[in-house]
Short mmCIF file of C-alpha atoms in Angstrom, two decimals:
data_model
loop_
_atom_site.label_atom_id
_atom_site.label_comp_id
_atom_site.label_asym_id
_atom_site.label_seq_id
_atom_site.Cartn_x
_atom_site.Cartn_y
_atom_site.Cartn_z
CA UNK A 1 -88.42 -84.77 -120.74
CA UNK A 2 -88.00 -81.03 -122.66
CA UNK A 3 -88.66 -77.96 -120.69
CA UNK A 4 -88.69 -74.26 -122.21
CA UNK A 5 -86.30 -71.79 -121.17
CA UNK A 6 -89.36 -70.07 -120.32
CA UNK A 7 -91.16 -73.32 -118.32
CA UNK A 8 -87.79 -73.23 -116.40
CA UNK A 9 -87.89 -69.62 -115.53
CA UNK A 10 -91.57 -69.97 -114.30
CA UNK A 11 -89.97 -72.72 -111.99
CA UNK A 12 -87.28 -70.41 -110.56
CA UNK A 13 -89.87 -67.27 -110.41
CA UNK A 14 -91.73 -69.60 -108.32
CA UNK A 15 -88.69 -70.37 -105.85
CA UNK A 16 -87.86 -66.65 -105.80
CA UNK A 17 -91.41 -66.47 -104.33
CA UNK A 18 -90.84 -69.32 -101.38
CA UNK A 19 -93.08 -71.85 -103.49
CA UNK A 20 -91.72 -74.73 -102.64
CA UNK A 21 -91.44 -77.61 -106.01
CA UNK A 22 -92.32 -81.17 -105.62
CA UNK A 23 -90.13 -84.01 -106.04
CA UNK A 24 -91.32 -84.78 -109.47
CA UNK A 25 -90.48 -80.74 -110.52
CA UNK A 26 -87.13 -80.85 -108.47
CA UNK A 27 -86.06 -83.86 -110.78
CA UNK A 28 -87.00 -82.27 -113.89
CA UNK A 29 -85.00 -79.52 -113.00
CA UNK A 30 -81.97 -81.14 -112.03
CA UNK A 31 -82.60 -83.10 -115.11
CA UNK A 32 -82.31 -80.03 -117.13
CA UNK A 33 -79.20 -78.45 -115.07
CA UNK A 34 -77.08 -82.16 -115.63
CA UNK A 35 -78.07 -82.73 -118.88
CA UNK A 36 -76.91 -78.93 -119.81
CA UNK A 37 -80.07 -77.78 -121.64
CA UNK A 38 -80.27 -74.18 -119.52
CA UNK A 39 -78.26 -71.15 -119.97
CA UNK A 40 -75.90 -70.90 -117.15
CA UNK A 41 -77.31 -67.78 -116.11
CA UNK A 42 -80.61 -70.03 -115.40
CA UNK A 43 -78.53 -72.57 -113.88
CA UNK A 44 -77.11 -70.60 -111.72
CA UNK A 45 -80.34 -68.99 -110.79
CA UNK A 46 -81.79 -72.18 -110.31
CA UNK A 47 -79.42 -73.66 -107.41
CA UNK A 48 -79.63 -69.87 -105.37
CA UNK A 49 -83.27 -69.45 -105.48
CA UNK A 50 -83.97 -72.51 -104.30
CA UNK A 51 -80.39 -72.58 -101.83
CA UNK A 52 -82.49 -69.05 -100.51
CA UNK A 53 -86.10 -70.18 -100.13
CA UNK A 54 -84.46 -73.55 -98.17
CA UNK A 55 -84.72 -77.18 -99.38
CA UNK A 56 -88.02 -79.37 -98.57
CA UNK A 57 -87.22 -83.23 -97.88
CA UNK A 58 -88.84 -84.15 -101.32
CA UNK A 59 -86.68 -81.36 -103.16
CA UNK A 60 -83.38 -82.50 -102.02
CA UNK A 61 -84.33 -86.43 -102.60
CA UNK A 62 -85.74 -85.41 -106.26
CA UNK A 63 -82.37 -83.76 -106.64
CA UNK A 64 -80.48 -86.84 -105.67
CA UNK A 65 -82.63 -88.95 -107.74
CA UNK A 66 -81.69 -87.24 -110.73
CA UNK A 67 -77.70 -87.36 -109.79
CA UNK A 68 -78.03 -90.68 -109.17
CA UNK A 69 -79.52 -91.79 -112.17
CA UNK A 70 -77.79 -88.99 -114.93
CA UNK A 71 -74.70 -89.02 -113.40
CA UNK A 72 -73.42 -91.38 -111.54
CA UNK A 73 -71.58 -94.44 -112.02
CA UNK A 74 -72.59 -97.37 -110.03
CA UNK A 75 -70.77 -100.44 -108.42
CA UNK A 76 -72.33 -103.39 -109.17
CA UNK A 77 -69.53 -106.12 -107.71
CA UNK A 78 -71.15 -108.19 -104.79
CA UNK A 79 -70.25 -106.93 -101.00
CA UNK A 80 -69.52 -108.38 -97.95
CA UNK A 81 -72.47 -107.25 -95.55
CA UNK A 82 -74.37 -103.56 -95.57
CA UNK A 83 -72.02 -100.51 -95.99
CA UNK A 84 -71.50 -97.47 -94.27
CA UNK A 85 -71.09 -94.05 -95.44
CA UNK A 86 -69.92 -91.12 -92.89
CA UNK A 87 -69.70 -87.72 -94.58
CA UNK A 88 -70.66 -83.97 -93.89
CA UNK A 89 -72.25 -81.46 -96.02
CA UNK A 90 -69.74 -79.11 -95.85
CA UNK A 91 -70.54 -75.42 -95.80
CA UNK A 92 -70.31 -75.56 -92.43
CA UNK A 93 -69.31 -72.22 -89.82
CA UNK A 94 -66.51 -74.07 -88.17
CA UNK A 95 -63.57 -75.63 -90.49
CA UNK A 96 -62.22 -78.37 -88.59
CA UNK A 97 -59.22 -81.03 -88.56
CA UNK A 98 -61.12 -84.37 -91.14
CA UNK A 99 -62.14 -85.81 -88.66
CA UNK A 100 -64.51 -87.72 -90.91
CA UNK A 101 -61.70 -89.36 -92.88
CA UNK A 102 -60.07 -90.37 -89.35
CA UNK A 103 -63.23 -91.56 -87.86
CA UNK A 104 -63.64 -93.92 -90.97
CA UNK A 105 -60.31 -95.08 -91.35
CA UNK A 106 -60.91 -96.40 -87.06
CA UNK A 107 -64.23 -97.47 -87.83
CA UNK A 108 -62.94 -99.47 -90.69
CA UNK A 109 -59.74 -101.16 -88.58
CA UNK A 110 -62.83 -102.21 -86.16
CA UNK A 111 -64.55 -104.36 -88.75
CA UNK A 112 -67.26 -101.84 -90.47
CA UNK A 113 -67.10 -101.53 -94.22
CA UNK A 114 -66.70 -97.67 -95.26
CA UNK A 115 -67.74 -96.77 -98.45
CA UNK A 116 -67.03 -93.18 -98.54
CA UNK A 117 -68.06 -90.49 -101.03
CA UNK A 118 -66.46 -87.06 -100.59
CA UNK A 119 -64.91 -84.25 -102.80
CA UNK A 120 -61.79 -81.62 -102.90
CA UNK A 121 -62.47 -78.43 -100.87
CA UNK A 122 -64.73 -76.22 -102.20
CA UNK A 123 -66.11 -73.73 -99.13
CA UNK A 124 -62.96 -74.58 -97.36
CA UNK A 125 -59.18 -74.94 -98.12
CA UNK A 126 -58.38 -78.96 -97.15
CA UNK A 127 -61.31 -81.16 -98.53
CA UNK A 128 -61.58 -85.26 -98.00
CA UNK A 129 -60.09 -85.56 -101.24
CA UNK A 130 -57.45 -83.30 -100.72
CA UNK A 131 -56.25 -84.73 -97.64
CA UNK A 132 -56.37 -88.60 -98.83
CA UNK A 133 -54.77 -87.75 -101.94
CA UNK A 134 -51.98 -86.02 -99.55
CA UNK A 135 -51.69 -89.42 -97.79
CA UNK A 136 -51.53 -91.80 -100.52
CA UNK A 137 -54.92 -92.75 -101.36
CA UNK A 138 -55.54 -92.45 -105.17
CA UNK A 139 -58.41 -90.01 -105.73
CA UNK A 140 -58.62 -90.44 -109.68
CA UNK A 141 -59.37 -94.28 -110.09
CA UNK A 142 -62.20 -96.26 -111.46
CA UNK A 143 -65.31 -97.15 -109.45
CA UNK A 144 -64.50 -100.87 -109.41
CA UNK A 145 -61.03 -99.47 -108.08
CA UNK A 146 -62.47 -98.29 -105.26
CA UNK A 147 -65.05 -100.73 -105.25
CA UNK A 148 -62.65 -103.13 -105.23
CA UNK A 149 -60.58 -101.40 -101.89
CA UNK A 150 -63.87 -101.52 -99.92
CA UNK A 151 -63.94 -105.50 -100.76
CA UNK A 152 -60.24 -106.18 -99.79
CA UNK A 153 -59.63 -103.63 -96.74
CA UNK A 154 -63.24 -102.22 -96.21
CA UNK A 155 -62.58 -98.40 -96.97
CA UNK A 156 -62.48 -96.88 -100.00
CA UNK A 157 -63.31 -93.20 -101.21
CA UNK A 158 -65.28 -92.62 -104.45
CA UNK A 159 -64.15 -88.94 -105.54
CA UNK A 160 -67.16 -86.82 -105.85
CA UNK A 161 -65.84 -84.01 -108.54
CA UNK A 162 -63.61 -86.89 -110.51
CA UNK A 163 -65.49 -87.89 -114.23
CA UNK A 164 -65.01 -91.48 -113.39
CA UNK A 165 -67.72 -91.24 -110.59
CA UNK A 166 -69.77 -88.38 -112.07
CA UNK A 167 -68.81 -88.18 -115.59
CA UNK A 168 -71.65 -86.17 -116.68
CA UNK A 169 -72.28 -82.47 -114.52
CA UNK A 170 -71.00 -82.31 -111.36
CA UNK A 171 -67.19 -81.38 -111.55
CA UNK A 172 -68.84 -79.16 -114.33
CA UNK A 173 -71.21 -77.31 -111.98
CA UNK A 174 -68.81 -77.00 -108.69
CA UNK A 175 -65.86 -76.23 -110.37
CA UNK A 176 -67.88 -72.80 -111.59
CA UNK A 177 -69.78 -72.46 -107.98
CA UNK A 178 -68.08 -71.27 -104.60
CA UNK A 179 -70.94 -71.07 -102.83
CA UNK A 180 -72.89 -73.89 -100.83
CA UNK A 181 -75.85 -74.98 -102.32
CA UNK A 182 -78.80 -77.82 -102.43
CA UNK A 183 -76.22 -79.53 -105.37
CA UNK A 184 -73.88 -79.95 -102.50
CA UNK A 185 -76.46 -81.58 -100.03
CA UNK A 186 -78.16 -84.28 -102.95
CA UNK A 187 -74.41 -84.63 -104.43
CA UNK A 188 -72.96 -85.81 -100.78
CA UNK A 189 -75.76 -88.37 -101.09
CA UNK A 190 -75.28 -89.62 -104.27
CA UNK A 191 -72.76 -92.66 -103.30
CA UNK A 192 -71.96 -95.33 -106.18
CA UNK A 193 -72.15 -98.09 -103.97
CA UNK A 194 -75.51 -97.10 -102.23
CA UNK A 195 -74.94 -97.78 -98.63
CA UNK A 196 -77.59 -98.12 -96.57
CA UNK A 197 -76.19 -97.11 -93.01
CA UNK A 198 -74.79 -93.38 -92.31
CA UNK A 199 -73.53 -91.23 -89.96
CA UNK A 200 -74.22 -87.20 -91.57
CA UNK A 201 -72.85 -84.31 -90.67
CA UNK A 202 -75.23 -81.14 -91.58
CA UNK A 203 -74.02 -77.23 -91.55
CA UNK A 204 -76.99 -75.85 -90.02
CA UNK A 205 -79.21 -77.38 -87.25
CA UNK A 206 -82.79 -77.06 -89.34
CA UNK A 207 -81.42 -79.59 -91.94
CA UNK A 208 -80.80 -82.21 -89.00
CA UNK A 209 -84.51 -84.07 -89.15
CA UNK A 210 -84.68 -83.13 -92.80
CA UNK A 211 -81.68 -84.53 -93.57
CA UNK A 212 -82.63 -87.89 -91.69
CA UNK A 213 -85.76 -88.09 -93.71
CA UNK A 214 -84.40 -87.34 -97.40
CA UNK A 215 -81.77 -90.59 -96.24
CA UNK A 216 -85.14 -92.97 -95.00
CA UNK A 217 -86.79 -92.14 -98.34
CA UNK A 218 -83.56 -92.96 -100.87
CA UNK A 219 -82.91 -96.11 -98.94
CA UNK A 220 -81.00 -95.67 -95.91
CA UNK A 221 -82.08 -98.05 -92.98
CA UNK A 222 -80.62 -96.59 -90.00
CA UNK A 223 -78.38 -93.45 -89.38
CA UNK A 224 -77.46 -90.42 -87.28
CA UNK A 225 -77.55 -87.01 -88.64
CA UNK A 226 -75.68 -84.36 -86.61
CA UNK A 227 -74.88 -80.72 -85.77
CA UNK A 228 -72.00 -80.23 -83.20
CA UNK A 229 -71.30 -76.52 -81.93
CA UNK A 230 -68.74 -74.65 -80.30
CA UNK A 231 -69.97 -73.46 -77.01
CA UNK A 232 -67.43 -70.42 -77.12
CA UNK A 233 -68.94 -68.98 -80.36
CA UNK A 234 -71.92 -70.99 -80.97
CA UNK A 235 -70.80 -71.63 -84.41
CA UNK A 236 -71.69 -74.83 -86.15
CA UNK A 237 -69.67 -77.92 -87.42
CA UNK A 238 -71.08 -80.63 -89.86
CA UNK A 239 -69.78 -83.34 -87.18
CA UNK A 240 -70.19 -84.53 -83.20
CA UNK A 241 -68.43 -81.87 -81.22
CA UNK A 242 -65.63 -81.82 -78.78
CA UNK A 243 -66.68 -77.56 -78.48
CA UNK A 244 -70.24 -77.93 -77.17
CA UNK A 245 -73.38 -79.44 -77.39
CA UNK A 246 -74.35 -81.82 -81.21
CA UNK A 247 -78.15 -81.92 -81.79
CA UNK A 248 -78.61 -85.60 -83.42
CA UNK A 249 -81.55 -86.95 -84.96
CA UNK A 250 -81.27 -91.22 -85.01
CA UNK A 251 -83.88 -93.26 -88.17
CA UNK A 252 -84.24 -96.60 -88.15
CA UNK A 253 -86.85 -98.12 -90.34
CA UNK A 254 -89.32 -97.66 -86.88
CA UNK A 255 -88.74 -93.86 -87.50
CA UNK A 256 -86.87 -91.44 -85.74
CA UNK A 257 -85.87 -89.94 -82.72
CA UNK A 258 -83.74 -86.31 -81.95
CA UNK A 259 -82.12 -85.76 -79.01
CA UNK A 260 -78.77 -83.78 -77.60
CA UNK A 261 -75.13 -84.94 -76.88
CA UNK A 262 -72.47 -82.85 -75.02
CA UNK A 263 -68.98 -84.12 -74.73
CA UNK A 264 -69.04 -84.39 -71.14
CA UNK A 265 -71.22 -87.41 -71.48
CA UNK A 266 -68.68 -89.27 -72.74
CA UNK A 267 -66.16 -88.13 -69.95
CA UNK A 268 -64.26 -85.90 -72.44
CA UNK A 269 -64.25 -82.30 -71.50
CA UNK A 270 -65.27 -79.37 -73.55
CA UNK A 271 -62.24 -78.05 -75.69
CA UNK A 272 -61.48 -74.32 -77.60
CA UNK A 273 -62.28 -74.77 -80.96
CA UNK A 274 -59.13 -73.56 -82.19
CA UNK A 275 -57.45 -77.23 -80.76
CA UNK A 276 -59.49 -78.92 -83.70
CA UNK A 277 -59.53 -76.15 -86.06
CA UNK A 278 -58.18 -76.59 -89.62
CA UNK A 279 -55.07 -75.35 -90.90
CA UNK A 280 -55.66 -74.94 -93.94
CA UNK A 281 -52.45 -76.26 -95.32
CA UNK A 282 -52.62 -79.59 -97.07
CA UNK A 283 -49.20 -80.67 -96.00
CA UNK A 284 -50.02 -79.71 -92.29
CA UNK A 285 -53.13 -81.48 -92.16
CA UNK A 286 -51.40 -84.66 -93.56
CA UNK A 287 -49.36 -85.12 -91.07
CA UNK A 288 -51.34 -84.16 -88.45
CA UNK A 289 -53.70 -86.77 -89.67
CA UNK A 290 -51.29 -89.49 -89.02
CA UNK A 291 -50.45 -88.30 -85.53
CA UNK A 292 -53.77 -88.90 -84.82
CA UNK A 293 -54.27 -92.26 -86.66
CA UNK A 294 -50.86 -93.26 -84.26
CA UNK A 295 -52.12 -92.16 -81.18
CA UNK A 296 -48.97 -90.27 -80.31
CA UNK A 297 -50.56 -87.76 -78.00
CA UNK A 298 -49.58 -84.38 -80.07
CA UNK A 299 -53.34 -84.15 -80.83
CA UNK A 300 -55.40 -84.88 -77.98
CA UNK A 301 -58.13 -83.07 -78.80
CA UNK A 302 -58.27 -84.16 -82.81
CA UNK A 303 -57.63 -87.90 -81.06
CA UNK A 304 -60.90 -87.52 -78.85
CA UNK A 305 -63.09 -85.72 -81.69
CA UNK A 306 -61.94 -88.82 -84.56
CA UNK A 307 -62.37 -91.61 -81.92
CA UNK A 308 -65.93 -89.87 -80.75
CA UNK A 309 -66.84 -89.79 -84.07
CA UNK A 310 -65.81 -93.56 -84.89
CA UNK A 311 -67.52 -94.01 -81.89
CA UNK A 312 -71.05 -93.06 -83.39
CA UNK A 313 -70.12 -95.03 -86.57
CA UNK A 314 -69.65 -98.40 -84.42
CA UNK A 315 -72.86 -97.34 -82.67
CA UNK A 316 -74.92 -96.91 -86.13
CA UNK A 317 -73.63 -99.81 -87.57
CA UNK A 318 -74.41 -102.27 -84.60
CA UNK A 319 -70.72 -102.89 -83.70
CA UNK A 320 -71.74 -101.98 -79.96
CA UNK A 321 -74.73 -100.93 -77.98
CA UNK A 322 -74.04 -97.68 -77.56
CA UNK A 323 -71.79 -94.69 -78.47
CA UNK A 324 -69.89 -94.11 -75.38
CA UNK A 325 -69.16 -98.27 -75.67
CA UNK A 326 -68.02 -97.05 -79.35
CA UNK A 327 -65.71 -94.90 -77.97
CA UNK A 328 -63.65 -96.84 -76.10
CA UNK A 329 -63.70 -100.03 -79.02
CA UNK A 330 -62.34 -96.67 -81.25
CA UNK A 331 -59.35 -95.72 -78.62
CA UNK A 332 -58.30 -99.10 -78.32
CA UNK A 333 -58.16 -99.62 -82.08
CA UNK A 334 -55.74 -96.00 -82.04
CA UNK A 335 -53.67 -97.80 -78.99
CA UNK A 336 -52.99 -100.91 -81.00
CA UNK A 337 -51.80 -99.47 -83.94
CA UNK A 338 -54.94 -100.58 -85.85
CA UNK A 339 -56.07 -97.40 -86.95
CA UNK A 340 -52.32 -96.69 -89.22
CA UNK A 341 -52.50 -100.00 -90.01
CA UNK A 342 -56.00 -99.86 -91.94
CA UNK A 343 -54.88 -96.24 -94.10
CA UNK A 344 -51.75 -98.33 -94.63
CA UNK A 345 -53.69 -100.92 -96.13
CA UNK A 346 -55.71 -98.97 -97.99
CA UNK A 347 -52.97 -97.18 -99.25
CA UNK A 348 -51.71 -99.82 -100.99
CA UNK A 349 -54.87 -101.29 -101.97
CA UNK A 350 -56.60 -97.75 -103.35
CA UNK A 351 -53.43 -96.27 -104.04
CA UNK A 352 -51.38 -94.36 -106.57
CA UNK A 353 -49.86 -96.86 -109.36
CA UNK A 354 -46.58 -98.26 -109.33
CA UNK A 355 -46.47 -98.40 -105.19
CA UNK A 356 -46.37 -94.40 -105.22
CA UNK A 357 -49.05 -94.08 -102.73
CA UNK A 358 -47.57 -96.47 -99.77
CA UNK A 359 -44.41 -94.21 -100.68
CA UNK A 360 -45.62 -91.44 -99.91
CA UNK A 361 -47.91 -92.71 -96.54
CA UNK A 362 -44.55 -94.63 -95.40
CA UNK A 363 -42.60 -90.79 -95.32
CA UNK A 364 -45.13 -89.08 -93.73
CA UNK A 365 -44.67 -91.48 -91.11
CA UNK A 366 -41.14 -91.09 -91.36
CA UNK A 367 -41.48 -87.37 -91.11
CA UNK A 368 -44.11 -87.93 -88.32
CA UNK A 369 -41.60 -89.71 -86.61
CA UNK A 370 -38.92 -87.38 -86.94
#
């Protein structure tokens, strides 16, 4: 599939002019931007006009359908049972403590199979990659690495900007953007192992039902998408809030449903944002992180907004009937020691050659300690 420099600046004119493209046109685009046949300057064109006009369901899937099959590399070793996938969009108003990372690391000591896809920061200082790297996990393996983790301890994380998962565009493309864009929202999507249950964090609350669609039509069977907010401020986070009210829209293959959580009805009261607010220092956030995973009380707040969060995970992935149930399975796993436990494990399953990684996880639990 060829396309003019000229066909391709028709396509962005078009965008410019809040035309939306169909999924068909969206592909060939991406097609052209991963396979490198545009100037840059039309590149970059390309992902802000249509970041400005706003994404349509079938943009963002024809996007992801042209990741996934240009630039992606797949696991193809059998699984266990269907997999999970809990990740945000980033771009988000609020930068909070991972509490994505936490909430699959409890989710995954409570039986549900995590195969996570996330990246280094890019609109913030302390991305998923960042942080697991900090903690031991080895960000630069293989797919079947990680593939392989996920099998034997049922969490692994597939590095989004690392050539071994995307060896063709991607860390090409964000390592020369800092701003958010529809790359980042098909890119979050585009997992190697293809899960088909989710939990979705979105930066802005109009992407919530359109984000729950694009996931129905590229295979998911049943998820939550969510917007949390901070009551205070009433800015956004890309994950269920311990600040204020989380619009949530639930698919299932019957279709969908939207509704509204607040933290209160899960008997946890509202908190300043600033109690779950990110650091933004790598080392800081490690250990932090495995204060939480421990339970030791010197995070309440992060505690209540990783367990909530596993909560919804056990919820989506029919661990328990319902998310407040979710939460409790999630605080018990903390109590028990579970939750350390499972990065433990992982750490030395997915971790840095030559024992490095459990090294380093056992002395920030020494320092934790201290």
């Amino acid at each position: 599939m060829t396309m003019t420099t000229q066909e391709f600046g028709a396509k962005i004119q078009r965008l410019i002019e809040k035309k939306s493209l169909s999924f068909d046109e969206t592909y060939g685009m991406f097609r052209q931007v991963l396979l490198n046949h545009q100037p840059d300057l039309q590149q970059g064109a390309f992902l802000a006009a249509l970041t400005a006009k706003g994404e349509t369901v079938e943009e963002i899937a024809g996007a992801w359908a042209a990741i996934d099959e240009l630039d992606t590399v797949h696991f193809e070793g059998e699984m266990p049972g269907p997999l999970c996938e809990n990740s945000g969009t980033g771009m988000d108003q609020l930068k909070t403590f991972n509490v994505s990372s936490a909430a699959a690391i409890i989710a995954a000591s409570c039986g549900v199979a995590m195969a996570r896809h996330g990246a280094r920061a890019i609109t913030s200082s302390c991305g998923t990659v960042d942080l697991m790297e900090a903690v031991g996990v080895d960000v630069d393996c293989s797919v079947s690495t990680v593939g392989e983790s996920i099998r034997a301890t049922g969490i692994g994380l597939f590095n989004g900007m690392s050539p071994h998962v995307h060896p063709g565009a991607l860390g090409r493309i964000l390592s020369q953007i800092r701003f958010g864009s529809t790359l980042n929202l098909a890119a979050s999507l585009a997992n190697p192992c293809r899960p088909t249950l989710g939990l979705r964090g979105v930066h802005s609350p109009h992407l919530v039902e359109k984000s729950a669609q694009v996931m129905r039509q590229i295979g998911y069977r049943r998820g939550l998408v969510v917007h949390g907010s901070d009551a205070a401020s009433g800015l956004g986070m890309d994950e269920i809030s311990v600040c204020g009210a989380t619009s949530i829209c639930e698919f299932t293959p019957a279709g969908t449903i939207s509704y509204e959580l607040h933290p209160v009805d899960f008997g946890i009261s509202p908190v300043p944002a600033a109690e779950v607010a990110a650091t933004g220092q790598v080392d800081l956030e490690a250990r932090r992180f495995i204060s939480v995973l421990k339970g030791d009380g010197r995070y309440s707040a992060c505690e209540d907004f990783a367990c909530l969060n596993a909560g919804a995970i056990l919820y989506i992935t029919g661990q328990v009937p319902e998310m407040r149930r979710g939460l409790d399975v999630a605080r018990q796993a903390v109590a028990s020691g579970g939750a350390i436990a499972k990065l433990r494990e992982w750490a030395g399953c997915q971790g840095v050659a030559g024992g490095a990684g459990l090294r380093r996880f056992d002395s920030l639990v020494a320092d934790c300690a201290a």
